[in-house]
Amino acid sequence: VNHQTSGKRTGYVTDIPYTFRYQRELSPSLHWFAITGLGYQPGFHPLGSITYTELGCGYGLSLLIHAAGHPDSQFIGVDFIPEHIAAARRIAKAAGLTNVEFIETSFADLKSRNVPRQDVIALHGVWSWVDNENRGHILNFIDRCLKPSGVLYLSYNTLPGLAPVMGLREIMVTGFNRAQGTTLEKVEAAIRFAEDMRAAGAGFFAANPRAGQMLDRIKTLSRVYLAHEYFNADWWPFYHAQVADALRPLGLNYAASAHVLDNIEGLNLSATAQDRLAQTTDRTEREGLKDYFMLPDFRRDLYFRGTLQQVDNGPLLHSLRFAVADSPAAIDSITLTTSLGQIRPRRASALPILTAMQSGPASAIELMRNPACAGMGIDEIFDTLLVLCALGAADPAMPAHGQAARKARTDKLNEVLWELSLQDDSIHACASPVTGGGVGVERVEQFFLLARARGQEPAAFLKAAFGGAVQGDIAGDYARFVANRLPALNRLGIG
Ligand SMILES: C[S@@+](CC[C@H](N)C(=O)[O-])C[C@H]1O[C@@H](n2cnc3c(N)ncnc32)[C@H](O)[C@@H]1O
């Protein structure tokens, strides 16, 4: 453990490998859509050829998936943990991906690397987990390598939402430092220590109910996840203004959230809150005040390098094709929670759109001509597509031309990922040639997809792979997969 061995706080948890994770908010198509949707114009179009670098890419699953789905674009991943880079390179090589490169280096040493100027620089789960010095190195890289009109994606733990959790984290770190044993045993001890403090009546928990709720939630989470999330030496939540102020000298201005739902104020803020915010014209102040109403733990900000100008993106957006996986029967599963409660698409608008989109991606203009959407206006259709996208049920689609070439690439990557799922349960996403992004898949779904790709009967395939460890009704599970799940995956070009 490169961490707190003598009561001194240093380092990053490096003894527990990070998990493979696909992050939708790292998708360049989604960045483009989020910014364009708010009436601004990024300097790149994700359907063309872009240059994209992710700092702190971990095992690079998001990059690998985006590289497979965007053949004309160039991707770079940077991380200082050799196992991360080695695993990512192995997968890229096995999948024959030549448009993604992984660089093993620390942010400090990045200055000596010759990286061409980038359309997009992205960091997910990094900014809050490194120290000030490293944030300085990251800023230097962005300053040197982000093109004018380029986009920065930066996520970070957010204040005031996490203010009560700061104290809880400190208690847990105290418990972690007192404990002996492996990192995972120390995480366990840290949780027990916080629990004991609460049981002993520490006033902190009474004064900060959210800290207690968080402790209850933490007890249910994977210890590996918790080791990375809370027990690095660095864990720094920020107010939006602090981040915006650090980026302003680089000519970066806040454009939008990559979590599209956060951009739709009507789904996040009461009328009174919206009235209050209407009195504030300064963008930074407004975003900061929004955080007092919405209380996010985590912000997923997109910044534009240059001065943002409002343009009429209506025609562009109305001709943008979207893809959906869900059938109309799945409408009740399309939901997310905001500070206003559970958000769902309006059935009367969403059902005809989902019906029309079963045969493939469509733009708002194309949907208007579809008989299933008869009588619906362009605004109603587009607003529904936007809400479906915000709830994770629709994604901007890549152009129809190039689909076959993309599918050959994503099929190859997916087969490599599914083969890895035979070894352990660590990868839970694969690539769609339709959206150019990732799709969540469970382990058993990956087994079934791999058996199909190899033209083998699933039960026999699983018996050959796992022998006697395979139990239960595989034929029945497979039949249910084919009936209930495969059509959605097929709509996204998978399987
Ligand atoms: C919390 S993980 C996030 C990984 C990935 N972006 C994700 O969201 O799944 C942070 C990543 O940043 C990398 N990292 C942390 N400090 C670094 C540094 N100084 N130089 C290079 N990489 C670093 C870690 O190795 C780790 O993979």
Coordinates of C-alpha atoms and ligand atoms in Angstrom, one line a residue:
V1 CA 0.0 0.0 0.0
N2 CA 1.3 3.3 -1.0
H3 CA -0.8 4.9 1.7
Q4 CA -0.6 6.1 5.2
T5 CA 2.0 3.7 6.6
S6 CA 3.3 5.9 9.3
G7 CA 0.3 8.1 10.1
K8 CA 1.3 10.5 7.4
R9 CA -1.0 11.1 4.5
T10 CA 0.5 10.3 1.2
G11 CA -0.2 8.5 -1.9
Y12 CA -2.8 6.7 -3.9
V13 CA -4.4 3.3 -3.2
T14 CA -2.3 1.3 -5.6
D15 CA -2.4 -2.2 -4.1
I16 CA -6.0 -2.9 -5.1
P17 CA -6.6 -2.9 -8.8
Y18 CA -9.2 -0.5 -9.9
T19 CA -12.3 -1.9 -11.6
F20 CA -13.2 -1.8 -15.3
R21 CA -15.8 0.8 -15.7
Y22 CA -17.7 2.2 -18.7
Q23 CA -18.7 5.8 -18.2
R24 CA -21.4 7.1 -20.5
E25 CA -20.5 10.7 -19.7
L26 CA -17.1 10.2 -21.3
S27 CA -18.8 9.7 -24.7
P28 CA -17.8 12.5 -27.2
S29 CA -21.2 12.2 -28.9
L30 CA -22.9 13.0 -25.6
H31 CA -20.5 15.9 -24.9
W32 CA -21.4 17.3 -28.3
F33 CA -25.1 16.8 -27.8
A34 CA -25.1 18.3 -24.3
I35 CA -23.4 21.4 -25.4
T36 CA -25.3 21.8 -28.7
G37 CA -28.6 21.1 -26.9
L38 CA -28.1 24.2 -24.8
G39 CA -27.6 26.3 -27.9
Y40 CA -23.8 26.5 -28.1
Q41 CA -21.4 25.2 -30.7
P42 CA -18.5 23.0 -29.8
G43 CA -15.5 23.1 -32.2
F44 CA -15.8 19.4 -33.1
H45 CA -18.4 17.1 -34.5
P46 CA -18.2 13.6 -32.9
L47 CA -19.4 12.0 -36.1
G48 CA -16.3 13.3 -37.9
S49 CA -12.7 12.7 -37.0
I50 CA -11.7 14.0 -33.6
T51 CA -8.8 13.8 -31.2
Y52 CA -9.6 12.8 -27.7
T53 CA -7.4 12.2 -24.6
E54 CA -8.5 10.8 -21.2
L55 CA -6.3 11.5 -18.2
G56 CA -6.5 8.9 -15.4
C57 CA -8.2 6.4 -17.7
G58 CA -7.9 3.4 -15.4
Y59 CA -8.3 0.2 -17.4
G60 CA -9.4 2.3 -20.4
L61 CA -12.7 0.5 -21.0
S62 CA -14.5 3.7 -22.0
L63 CA -11.7 4.6 -24.4
L64 CA -11.6 1.2 -25.9
I65 CA -15.4 1.2 -26.5
H66 CA -15.3 4.7 -28.0
A67 CA -12.3 3.9 -30.2
A68 CA -14.1 0.9 -31.6
G69 CA -17.2 2.9 -32.3
H70 CA -15.4 6.0 -33.8
P71 CA -13.0 4.5 -36.4
D72 CA -12.1 7.9 -37.8
S73 CA -11.1 9.4 -34.5
Q74 CA -7.9 9.1 -32.5
F75 CA -8.0 8.4 -28.7
I76 CA -5.2 8.5 -26.1
G77 CA -5.4 7.2 -22.5
V78 CA -3.0 8.2 -19.7
D79 CA -2.6 6.5 -16.4
F80 CA 0.4 5.8 -14.1
I81 CA -0.6 2.3 -12.9
P82 CA 1.3 -0.1 -15.1
E83 CA -1.3 -2.9 -14.7
H84 CA -4.0 -0.5 -16.0
I85 CA -2.1 0.4 -19.1
A86 CA -0.9 -3.1 -19.8
A87 CA -4.4 -4.5 -19.6
A88 CA -5.8 -1.8 -21.8
R89 CA -3.0 -2.3 -24.4
R90 CA -3.6 -6.1 -24.4
I91 CA -7.3 -5.6 -25.1
A92 CA -6.7 -3.0 -27.8
K93 CA -4.2 -5.3 -29.5
A94 CA -6.4 -8.4 -29.3
A95 CA -9.3 -6.3 -30.8
G96 CA -7.1 -4.9 -33.5
L97 CA -7.8 -1.3 -32.5
T98 CA -5.1 1.0 -33.9
N99 CA -6.8 4.3 -33.2
V100 CA -6.2 4.2 -29.4
E101 CA -2.9 4.6 -27.7
F102 CA -2.2 4.2 -23.9
I103 CA 0.5 6.1 -22.3
E104 CA 1.9 5.0 -18.9
T105 CA 3.0 8.1 -17.2
S106 CA 2.2 10.3 -14.2
F107 CA 0.6 13.6 -14.7
A108 CA 3.8 15.2 -13.6
D109 CA 5.8 13.6 -16.4
L110 CA 3.2 14.3 -19.0
K111 CA 5.0 17.5 -19.8
S112 CA 7.8 15.7 -21.5
R113 CA 5.4 13.8 -23.8
N114 CA 4.7 15.0 -27.3
V115 CA 0.9 14.9 -27.5
P116 CA -0.9 16.6 -30.5
R117 CA -3.5 19.2 -29.8
Q118 CA -6.9 17.6 -28.8
D119 CA -10.5 18.4 -29.5
V120 CA -11.6 16.8 -26.2
I121 CA -9.7 16.3 -23.0
A122 CA -11.6 14.2 -20.4
L123 CA -11.1 13.3 -16.7
H124 CA -13.6 11.2 -14.8
G125 CA -13.1 10.5 -11.1
V126 CA -9.7 12.1 -11.0
W127 CA -9.8 15.8 -10.0
S128 CA -11.1 15.2 -6.5
W129 CA -8.7 12.3 -5.9
V130 CA -5.3 14.0 -6.6
D131 CA -3.5 16.8 -4.7
N132 CA -3.1 20.4 -5.7
E133 CA 0.3 19.8 -7.3
N134 CA -1.2 17.2 -9.6
R135 CA -4.2 19.4 -10.4
G136 CA -1.5 21.9 -11.5
H137 CA 0.1 19.3 -13.8
I138 CA -3.4 18.5 -15.3
L139 CA -4.0 22.3 -15.9
N140 CA -0.7 22.6 -17.6
F141 CA -1.5 19.7 -19.9
I142 CA -4.9 21.1 -20.7
D143 CA -3.4 24.5 -21.4
R144 CA -0.8 23.0 -23.7
C145 CA -2.9 20.4 -25.5
L146 CA -6.6 21.5 -25.8
K147 CA -7.5 23.2 -29.1
P148 CA -9.3 26.5 -29.2
S149 CA -13.1 25.7 -29.2
G150 CA -12.1 22.3 -27.8
V151 CA -14.0 20.7 -24.9
L152 CA -12.9 19.7 -21.4
Y153 CA -14.9 17.1 -19.5
L154 CA -14.2 17.3 -15.8
S155 CA -16.1 15.5 -13.0
Y156 CA -15.6 16.2 -9.3
N157 CA -17.0 15.6 -5.9
T158 CA -19.2 18.6 -5.2
L159 CA -20.0 21.0 -2.3
P160 CA -22.3 21.8 -0.6
G161 CA -23.8 18.4 -1.3
L162 CA -20.9 16.5 0.2
A163 CA -20.3 18.9 3.1
P164 CA -21.8 16.5 5.7
V165 CA -19.9 13.6 4.2
M166 CA -16.5 15.4 4.7
G167 CA -16.7 14.8 8.5
L168 CA -17.7 11.2 8.0
R169 CA -14.8 10.6 5.7
E170 CA -12.5 12.1 8.2
I171 CA -13.8 9.7 11.0
M172 CA -13.4 6.7 8.6
V173 CA -9.8 7.8 7.7
T174 CA -9.0 7.9 11.5
G175 CA -10.3 4.4 11.8
F176 CA -8.4 3.3 8.7
N177 CA -5.1 4.6 10.1
R178 CA -5.6 3.0 13.5
A179 CA -6.2 -0.4 11.9
Q180 CA -3.7 -3.1 11.0
G181 CA -3.9 -5.5 8.1
T182 CA -4.6 -5.4 4.4
T183 CA -6.2 -2.4 2.8
L184 CA -9.5 -4.2 2.7
E185 CA -9.3 -5.2 6.4
K186 CA -8.5 -1.5 7.2
V187 CA -11.6 -0.4 5.2
E188 CA -13.7 -2.8 7.2
A189 CA -12.2 -1.4 10.4
A190 CA -12.8 2.2 9.2
I191 CA -16.5 1.5 8.8
R192 CA -16.7 -0.2 12.2
F193 CA -15.0 2.8 13.8
A194 CA -17.5 5.3 12.3
E195 CA -20.3 3.0 13.4
D196 CA -18.9 2.9 17.0
M197 CA -18.6 6.7 17.0
R198 CA -22.3 7.0 16.0
A199 CA -23.3 4.4 18.6
A200 CA -21.4 6.3 21.2
G201 CA -23.6 9.3 20.5
A202 CA -21.2 11.6 18.6
G203 CA -23.2 14.8 18.1
F204 CA -21.9 15.1 14.5
F205 CA -24.3 12.4 13.3
A206 CA -27.3 14.1 15.0
A207 CA -26.3 17.5 13.5
N208 CA -25.6 15.9 10.0
P209 CA -28.3 13.4 9.2
R210 CA -26.9 12.9 5.7
A211 CA -23.7 11.6 7.1
G212 CA -25.5 8.8 8.9
Q213 CA -27.5 8.0 5.8
M214 CA -24.3 7.9 3.9
L215 CA -22.7 5.6 6.5
D216 CA -25.6 3.2 6.1
R217 CA -25.2 3.2 2.4
I218 CA -21.4 2.8 2.6
K219 CA -21.9 -0.4 4.6
T220 CA -23.6 -2.0 1.6
L221 CA -21.0 -1.0 -1.0
S222 CA -18.1 -3.1 -2.4
R223 CA -15.0 -2.7 -0.2
V224 CA -12.8 -2.5 -3.3
Y225 CA -14.8 0.5 -4.5
L226 CA -14.7 2.1 -1.0
A227 CA -10.9 1.7 -0.8
H228 CA -10.5 3.8 -4.0
E229 CA -13.4 6.2 -3.3
Y230 CA -12.6 7.3 0.3
F231 CA -9.2 6.0 1.4
N232 CA -6.8 7.8 -1.0
A233 CA -4.8 10.4 0.7
D234 CA -6.6 12.9 -1.4
W235 CA -10.4 13.4 -1.4
W236 CA -11.3 16.9 -2.1
P237 CA -14.9 18.1 -2.8
F238 CA -15.2 21.5 -4.6
Y239 CA -17.7 24.2 -5.1
H240 CA -18.4 24.7 -8.8
A241 CA -17.0 28.3 -8.6
Q242 CA -13.6 26.9 -7.3
V243 CA -13.3 24.7 -10.4
A244 CA -14.6 27.3 -12.8
D245 CA -12.1 29.9 -11.3
A246 CA -9.2 27.5 -11.8
L247 CA -10.1 26.9 -15.4
R248 CA -10.9 30.5 -16.4
P249 CA -7.2 31.6 -16.9
L250 CA -7.0 28.8 -19.5
G251 CA -9.9 30.4 -21.5
L252 CA -12.3 27.7 -20.4
N253 CA -15.9 28.5 -19.7
Y254 CA -18.6 26.3 -18.3
A255 CA -20.9 25.0 -21.1
A256 CA -23.1 22.2 -19.9
S257 CA -23.3 19.1 -17.8
A258 CA -22.4 15.8 -19.5
H259 CA -25.2 14.3 -17.4
V260 CA -27.8 15.6 -19.7
L261 CA -30.6 15.4 -17.1
D262 CA -28.9 18.1 -15.1
N263 CA -29.3 20.6 -17.9
I264 CA -33.1 20.4 -17.9
E265 CA -33.9 22.8 -15.1
G266 CA -37.6 22.0 -15.2
L267 CA -36.9 18.4 -14.2
N268 CA -34.6 19.5 -11.3
L269 CA -35.9 22.7 -9.9
S270 CA -39.2 23.9 -8.5
A271 CA -40.9 26.9 -10.0
T272 CA -39.8 29.0 -7.0
A273 CA -36.2 27.8 -7.3
Q274 CA -36.3 28.7 -11.0
D275 CA -37.6 32.2 -10.2
R276 CA -34.8 32.6 -7.6
L277 CA -32.2 31.6 -10.2
A278 CA -33.6 33.8 -12.9
Q279 CA -32.3 36.8 -10.8
T280 CA -28.8 35.6 -11.4
T281 CA -27.2 36.2 -14.8
D282 CA -23.6 35.2 -14.0
R283 CA -23.2 31.6 -15.2
T284 CA -20.7 30.5 -12.4
E285 CA -22.9 32.0 -9.7
R286 CA -26.0 30.4 -11.2
E287 CA -24.4 26.9 -11.3
G288 CA -23.2 27.3 -7.8
L289 CA -26.6 28.4 -6.5
K290 CA -28.2 25.5 -8.4
D291 CA -26.1 23.1 -6.4
Y292 CA -27.8 24.4 -3.2
F293 CA -31.1 23.3 -4.6
M294 CA -30.1 20.1 -6.4
L295 CA -27.4 19.1 -3.9
P296 CA -25.4 16.9 -6.2
D297 CA -22.6 14.8 -4.7
F298 CA -20.8 14.8 -8.0
R299 CA -20.7 17.2 -11.0
R300 CA -19.9 16.2 -14.5
D301 CA -19.0 19.5 -16.1
L302 CA -18.2 20.3 -19.7
Y303 CA -16.1 23.5 -20.4
F304 CA -15.6 25.2 -23.7
R305 CA -12.3 26.8 -24.7
G306 CA -13.3 30.2 -25.9
T307 CA -16.3 32.5 -25.6
L308 CA -19.6 30.7 -25.7
Q309 CA -22.1 32.2 -28.1
Q310 CA -25.8 31.2 -28.4
V311 CA -26.7 30.0 -31.9
D312 CA -29.9 28.5 -33.3
N313 CA -29.1 24.8 -33.3
G314 CA -32.7 23.8 -33.9
P315 CA -32.2 22.5 -37.5
L316 CA -29.0 20.6 -36.5
L317 CA -30.7 19.0 -33.5
H318 CA -33.9 18.1 -35.3
S319 CA -31.9 16.2 -37.9
L320 CA -29.7 14.4 -35.3
R321 CA -30.5 10.7 -35.3
F322 CA -31.1 9.0 -31.9
A323 CA -31.1 5.3 -31.1
V324 CA -33.1 3.5 -28.4
A325 CA -32.7 0.0 -27.0
D326 CA -36.0 -0.3 -25.1
S327 CA -39.2 -1.5 -26.5
P328 CA -42.5 0.4 -25.7
A329 CA -43.2 -2.4 -23.1
A330 CA -40.2 -1.3 -21.1
I331 CA -41.4 2.3 -20.6
D332 CA -42.0 1.9 -16.9
S333 CA -38.3 1.1 -16.4
I334 CA -37.2 4.4 -17.9
T335 CA -36.8 6.6 -14.8
L336 CA -34.3 8.5 -12.7
T337 CA -34.6 10.5 -9.5
T338 CA -33.8 14.2 -9.2
S339 CA -34.3 16.5 -6.2
L340 CA -37.9 16.9 -7.5
G341 CA -38.5 13.1 -7.2
Q342 CA -38.9 10.4 -9.8
I343 CA -38.7 11.6 -13.4
R344 CA -40.4 9.6 -16.2
P345 CA -41.0 10.5 -19.8
R346 CA -44.6 11.5 -20.7
R347 CA -46.3 8.2 -21.8
A348 CA -48.4 9.8 -24.5
S349 CA -45.3 11.2 -26.3
A350 CA -42.8 8.5 -25.5
L351 CA -44.8 5.4 -26.5
P352 CA -45.3 6.4 -30.2
I353 CA -41.6 7.4 -30.4
L354 CA -40.4 4.2 -28.9
T355 CA -42.7 2.3 -31.3
A356 CA -41.4 4.2 -34.3
M357 CA -37.8 3.6 -33.2
Q358 CA -38.0 -0.2 -33.0
S359 CA -36.9 -0.4 -36.6
G360 CA -33.8 1.7 -36.1
P361 CA -32.4 5.2 -35.3
A362 CA -34.4 8.2 -36.3
S363 CA -34.2 12.0 -36.1
A364 CA -37.0 14.2 -34.9
I365 CA -37.7 15.2 -38.5
E366 CA -37.9 11.5 -39.6
L367 CA -40.1 10.7 -36.6
M368 CA -42.5 13.4 -37.6
R369 CA -43.1 11.6 -40.9
N370 CA -43.6 8.2 -39.2
P371 CA -47.2 7.1 -38.9
A372 CA -46.7 6.0 -35.3
C373 CA -46.1 9.7 -34.4
A374 CA -49.0 11.1 -36.4
G375 CA -50.2 14.4 -35.0
M376 CA -47.1 15.1 -33.0
G377 CA -45.2 18.4 -33.6
I378 CA -41.4 18.7 -34.0
D379 CA -41.0 20.3 -30.5
E380 CA -42.9 17.6 -28.7
I381 CA -40.9 14.9 -30.5
F382 CA -37.5 16.5 -29.9
D383 CA -38.3 17.3 -26.2
T384 CA -39.3 13.7 -25.7
L385 CA -36.0 12.5 -27.4
L386 CA -34.2 14.8 -25.1
V387 CA -35.9 13.5 -22.0
L388 CA -35.3 9.8 -23.1
C389 CA -31.6 10.7 -23.6
A390 CA -31.5 12.4 -20.2
L391 CA -32.9 9.3 -18.6
G392 CA -30.3 7.1 -20.4
A393 CA -32.9 5.4 -22.7
A394 CA -31.7 7.1 -25.9
D395 CA -28.4 8.1 -27.3
P396 CA -27.2 10.2 -30.3
A397 CA -26.5 7.7 -33.1
M398 CA -23.6 7.6 -35.5
P399 CA -24.4 8.0 -39.2
A400 CA -26.0 5.1 -41.1
H401 CA -23.1 5.0 -43.6
G402 CA -20.1 3.3 -42.0
Q403 CA -22.3 1.1 -39.9
A404 CA -20.9 -2.2 -41.3
A405 CA -17.3 -1.1 -40.8
R406 CA -18.0 0.0 -37.3
K407 CA -19.8 -3.3 -36.5
A408 CA -16.9 -5.3 -37.6
R409 CA -14.7 -3.4 -35.1
T410 CA -17.2 -3.5 -32.2
D411 CA -17.9 -7.2 -32.8
K412 CA -14.2 -7.9 -32.5
L413 CA -13.8 -5.8 -29.3
N414 CA -16.9 -7.3 -27.8
E415 CA -15.7 -10.8 -28.4
V416 CA -12.4 -10.0 -26.6
L417 CA -14.4 -8.5 -23.6
W418 CA -16.8 -11.4 -23.5
E419 CA -13.9 -13.8 -23.4
L420 CA -12.5 -11.9 -20.4
S421 CA -15.8 -12.3 -18.7
L422 CA -15.1 -16.1 -18.6
Q423 CA -12.2 -15.3 -16.3
D424 CA -13.9 -13.0 -13.8
D425 CA -16.9 -10.8 -13.3
S426 CA -15.2 -7.4 -13.8
I427 CA -16.4 -6.1 -17.2
H428 CA -20.0 -5.0 -17.5
A429 CA -20.2 -3.1 -20.8
C430 CA -19.6 -3.7 -24.5
A431 CA -19.6 -1.5 -27.6
S432 CA -22.4 -0.4 -29.9
P433 CA -21.7 0.4 -33.5
V434 CA -25.0 2.3 -33.6
T435 CA -24.2 4.8 -30.9
G436 CA -20.4 4.5 -30.9
G437 CA -20.8 4.2 -27.1
G438 CA -21.1 1.5 -24.4
V439 CA -24.0 -0.7 -23.4
G440 CA -24.3 -2.4 -20.0
V441 CA -24.3 -6.2 -20.0
E442 CA -24.3 -8.7 -17.1
R443 CA -21.9 -11.5 -17.0
V444 CA -24.3 -14.3 -17.9
E445 CA -25.5 -12.2 -20.9
Q446 CA -21.8 -12.0 -22.0
F447 CA -21.6 -15.8 -21.9
F448 CA -24.7 -16.1 -24.0
L449 CA -23.5 -13.5 -26.5
L450 CA -20.1 -15.2 -26.7
A451 CA -21.7 -18.7 -27.3
R452 CA -23.8 -17.1 -30.1
A453 CA -20.8 -15.4 -31.7
R454 CA -19.0 -18.7 -31.7
G455 CA -22.1 -20.5 -33.1
Q456 CA -22.3 -22.8 -30.1
E457 CA -25.2 -24.0 -28.1
P458 CA -25.1 -22.0 -24.8
A459 CA -25.6 -24.8 -22.3
A460 CA -22.9 -27.0 -23.9
F461 CA -20.6 -23.9 -24.2
L462 CA -21.0 -23.1 -20.5
K463 CA -20.5 -26.7 -19.5
A464 CA -17.3 -26.8 -21.6
A465 CA -16.1 -23.5 -19.9
F466 CA -17.1 -24.1 -16.3
G467 CA -17.7 -27.9 -16.0
G468 CA -19.7 -29.0 -13.0
A469 CA -19.8 -25.4 -11.6
V470 CA -22.7 -24.7 -14.0
Q471 CA -26.0 -25.4 -12.4
G472 CA -29.7 -24.4 -12.9
D473 CA -31.9 -24.1 -16.0
I474 CA -29.5 -22.7 -18.6
A475 CA -31.8 -23.5 -21.5
G476 CA -34.6 -21.6 -19.8
D477 CA -32.3 -18.6 -18.9
Y478 CA -31.1 -18.5 -22.4
A479 CA -34.7 -18.6 -23.8
R480 CA -35.6 -15.7 -21.6
F481 CA -32.5 -13.8 -22.7
V482 CA -33.4 -14.3 -26.4
A483 CA -37.0 -13.2 -25.8
N484 CA -36.5 -10.3 -23.4
R485 CA -33.0 -8.9 -23.8
L486 CA -31.5 -9.8 -27.2
P487 CA -33.9 -7.7 -29.2
A488 CA -32.7 -4.5 -27.3
L489 CA -29.1 -5.4 -27.8
N490 CA -29.7 -6.2 -31.5
R491 CA -31.2 -2.7 -31.9
L492 CA -27.9 -1.3 -30.8
G493 CA -26.0 -3.6 -33.2
I494 CA -24.8 -6.1 -30.6
G495 CA -25.1 -9.8 -31.0
Ligands
LIG1 C1 -10.6 7.0 -9.4 S1 -9.7 6.4 -10.8 C2 -10.8 6.7 -12.2 C3 -10.5 5.8 -13.3 C4 -11.4 6.0 -14.5 N1 -11.3 7.4 -15.0 C5 -12.9 5.8 -14.1 O1 -13.6 6.7 -13.9 O2 -13.2 4.6 -14.1 C6 -8.4 7.5 -11.0 C7 -7.4 7.1 -12.0 O3 -6.4 8.1 -12.1 C8 -5.1 7.5 -12.1 N2 -4.2 8.5 -11.5 C9 -4.2 9.0 -10.2 N3 -3.2 9.8 -10.0 C10 -2.5 9.8 -11.1 C11 -1.3 10.5 -11.5 N4 -0.6 11.4 -10.7 N5 -0.8 10.3 -12.8 C12 -1.4 9.5 -13.6 N6 -2.5 8.8 -13.3 C13 -3.1 9.0 -12.1 C14 -5.2 6.3 -11.2 O4 -4.3 5.3 -11.5 C15 -6.7 5.8 -11.6 O5 -6.7 4.9 -12.6

